[in-house]
PDB file of C-alpha atoms and ligand atoms in Angstrom:
ATOM      1  CA  UNK A 379       3.016  -0.074   8.287  1.00  0.00           C
ATOM      2  CA  UNK A 380       2.651  -3.573   7.012  1.00  0.00           C
ATOM      3  CA  UNK A 381       4.620  -5.235   4.284  1.00  0.00           C
ATOM      4  CA  UNK A 382       2.626  -6.478   1.337  1.00  0.00           C
ATOM      5  CA  UNK A 383       3.572  -7.661  -2.092  1.00  0.00           C
ATOM      6  CA  UNK A 384       1.737  -7.050  -5.327  1.00  0.00           C
ATOM      7  CA  UNK A 385       0.022 -10.265  -6.438  1.00  0.00           C
ATOM      8  CA  UNK A 386       0.704  -9.310 -10.034  1.00  0.00           C
ATOM      9  CA  UNK A 387       4.331  -8.221 -10.131  1.00  0.00           C
ATOM     10  CA  UNK A 388       5.529  -9.311  -6.685  1.00  0.00           C
ATOM     11  CA  UNK A 389       6.812  -5.868  -5.827  1.00  0.00           C
ATOM     12  CA  UNK A 390       7.022  -5.395  -2.061  1.00  0.00           C
ATOM     13  CA  UNK A 391       5.709  -2.242  -0.464  1.00  0.00           C
ATOM     14  CA  UNK A 392       4.786  -0.960   2.971  1.00  0.00           C
ATOM     15  CA  UNK A 393       1.114  -0.246   3.381  1.00  0.00           C
ATOM     16  CA  UNK A 394      -0.820   1.655   5.971  1.00  0.00           C
ATOM     17  CA  UNK A 395      -4.587   1.574   5.804  1.00  0.00           C
ATOM     18  CA  UNK A 396      -6.809   3.325   8.317  1.00  0.00           C
ATOM     19  CA  UNK A 397     -10.099   3.214   6.458  1.00  0.00           C
ATOM     20  CA  UNK A 398     -11.461   1.948   3.128  1.00  0.00           C
ATOM     21  CA  UNK A 399     -10.632   5.315   1.607  1.00  0.00           C
ATOM     22  CA  UNK A 400      -7.300   5.965   3.251  1.00  0.00           C
ATOM     23  CA  UNK A 401      -4.297   4.063   2.048  1.00  0.00           C
ATOM     24  CA  UNK A 402      -0.702   5.103   2.137  1.00  0.00           C
ATOM     25  CA  UNK A 403       1.891   3.176   0.244  1.00  0.00           C
ATOM     26  CA  UNK A 404       5.602   3.377   0.731  1.00  0.00           C
ATOM     27  CA  UNK A 405       7.687   1.879  -2.021  1.00  0.00           C
ATOM     28  CA  UNK A 406      10.673  -0.107  -0.880  1.00  0.00           C
ATOM     29  CA  UNK A 407      12.247  -0.139  -4.299  1.00  0.00           C
ATOM     30  CA  UNK A 408      12.237   2.162  -7.281  1.00  0.00           C
ATOM     31  CA  UNK A 409       8.719   1.867  -8.675  1.00  0.00           C
ATOM     32  CA  UNK A 410       9.777   2.091 -12.300  1.00  0.00           C
ATOM     33  CA  UNK A 411      12.273  -0.725 -12.028  1.00  0.00           C
ATOM     34  CA  UNK A 412      10.245  -3.024  -9.787  1.00  0.00           C
ATOM     35  CA  UNK A 413       6.749  -2.710 -11.180  1.00  0.00           C
ATOM     36  CA  UNK A 414       5.945  -3.478 -14.834  1.00  0.00           C
ATOM     37  CA  UNK A 415       2.927  -1.216 -14.730  1.00  0.00           C
ATOM     38  CA  UNK A 416       4.999   1.782 -13.674  1.00  0.00           C
ATOM     39  CA  UNK A 417       7.649   0.874 -16.208  1.00  0.00           C
ATOM     40  CA  UNK A 418       5.048   0.794 -18.957  1.00  0.00           C
ATOM     41  CA  UNK A 419       3.704   4.233 -18.006  1.00  0.00           C
ATOM     42  CA  UNK A 420       7.211   5.640 -17.654  1.00  0.00           C
ATOM     43  CA  UNK A 421       8.053   4.291 -21.110  1.00  0.00           C
ATOM     44  CA  UNK A 422       5.110   6.283 -22.443  1.00  0.00           C
ATOM     45  CA  UNK A 423       6.657   9.401 -20.966  1.00  0.00           C
ATOM     46  CA  UNK A 424       4.440   9.686 -17.898  1.00  0.00           C
ATOM     47  CA  UNK A 425       6.266  11.161 -14.931  1.00  0.00           C
ATOM     48  CA  UNK A 426       6.136   8.591 -12.124  1.00  0.00           C
ATOM     49  CA  UNK A 427       4.834  11.144  -9.643  1.00  0.00           C
ATOM     50  CA  UNK A 428       1.654  11.397 -11.718  1.00  0.00           C
ATOM     51  CA  UNK A 429       1.085   7.655 -11.643  1.00  0.00           C
ATOM     52  CA  UNK A 430      -1.135   7.081  -8.605  1.00  0.00           C
ATOM     53  CA  UNK A 431      -0.198   3.460  -8.104  1.00  0.00           C
ATOM     54  CA  UNK A 432      -0.075   0.114  -9.803  1.00  0.00           C
ATOM     55  CA  UNK A 433      -3.694  -1.003 -10.217  1.00  0.00           C
ATOM     56  CA  UNK A 434      -2.895  -4.632  -9.411  1.00  0.00           C
ATOM     57  CA  UNK A 435      -1.107  -3.492  -6.269  1.00  0.00           C
ATOM     58  CA  UNK A 436      -4.197  -1.529  -5.319  1.00  0.00           C
ATOM     59  CA  UNK A 437      -6.293  -4.652  -5.880  1.00  0.00           C
ATOM     60  CA  UNK A 438      -3.875  -6.658  -3.747  1.00  0.00           C
ATOM     61  CA  UNK A 439      -4.224  -4.126  -0.941  1.00  0.00           C
ATOM     62  CA  UNK A 440      -8.020  -4.158  -1.157  1.00  0.00           C
ATOM     63  CA  UNK A 441      -8.037  -7.931  -1.141  1.00  0.00           C
ATOM     64  CA  UNK A 442      -5.741  -8.068   1.879  1.00  0.00           C
ATOM     65  CA  UNK A 443      -7.981  -5.588   3.687  1.00  0.00           C
ATOM     66  CA  UNK A 444     -11.107  -7.622   2.902  1.00  0.00           C
ATOM     67  CA  UNK A 445      -9.437 -10.836   4.057  1.00  0.00           C
ATOM     68  CA  UNK A 446      -8.320  -9.151   7.247  1.00  0.00           C
ATOM     69  CA  UNK A 447      -4.651  -9.689   6.429  1.00  0.00           C
ATOM     70  CA  UNK A 448      -4.172  -5.968   6.452  1.00  0.00           C
ATOM     71  CA  UNK A 449      -5.283  -4.171   9.585  1.00  0.00           C
ATOM     72  CA  UNK A 450      -7.572  -1.321   8.727  1.00  0.00           C
ATOM     73  CA  UNK A 451      -7.566   0.267  12.166  1.00  0.00           C
ATOM     74  CA  UNK A 452      -4.638   1.898  13.783  1.00  0.00           C
ATOM     75  CA  UNK A 453      -4.032  -0.071  16.986  1.00  0.00           C
ATOM     76  CA  UNK A 454      -2.243   2.951  18.391  1.00  0.00           C
ATOM     77  CA  UNK A 455      -5.460   4.945  18.580  1.00  0.00           C
ATOM     78  CA  UNK A 456      -7.146   2.455  20.920  1.00  0.00           C
ATOM     79  CA  UNK A 457      -6.556   2.296  24.650  1.00  0.00           C
ATOM     80  CA  UNK A 458      -5.348  -1.096  25.818  1.00  0.00           C
ATOM     81  CA  UNK A 459      -7.717  -2.489  28.471  1.00  0.00           C
ATOM     82  CA  UNK A 460      -6.137  -3.341  31.796  1.00  0.00           C
ATOM     83  CA  UNK A 461      -2.968  -1.395  31.172  1.00  0.00           C
ATOM     84  CA  UNK A 462      -3.006   1.849  33.022  1.00  0.00           C
ATOM     85  CA  UNK A 463       0.706   2.430  33.359  1.00  0.00           C
TER      86      UNK A 463
HETATM   87 ZN1   ZN B 663       2.628  -3.987  -9.653  1.00  0.00          ZN
END
């Protein structure tokens, strides 16, 4: 997993992205207290487990993937050439 921070709220998360459609996010801090978007939804009475993710965080992840900052392939699934041990 790679560490990434939301460009909007600065919240830091761990991200794993294997394909454009697969993204897993692991929050390092309590989402409601670290992300204004979650806090806003929680204030409206939405249970945090029903909030998919912060939309600006999602944008940040997409942007990082497009820029190549975020690796979209799992290096573990590829054989390393020249290393047969
Ligand atoms: Zn956010």
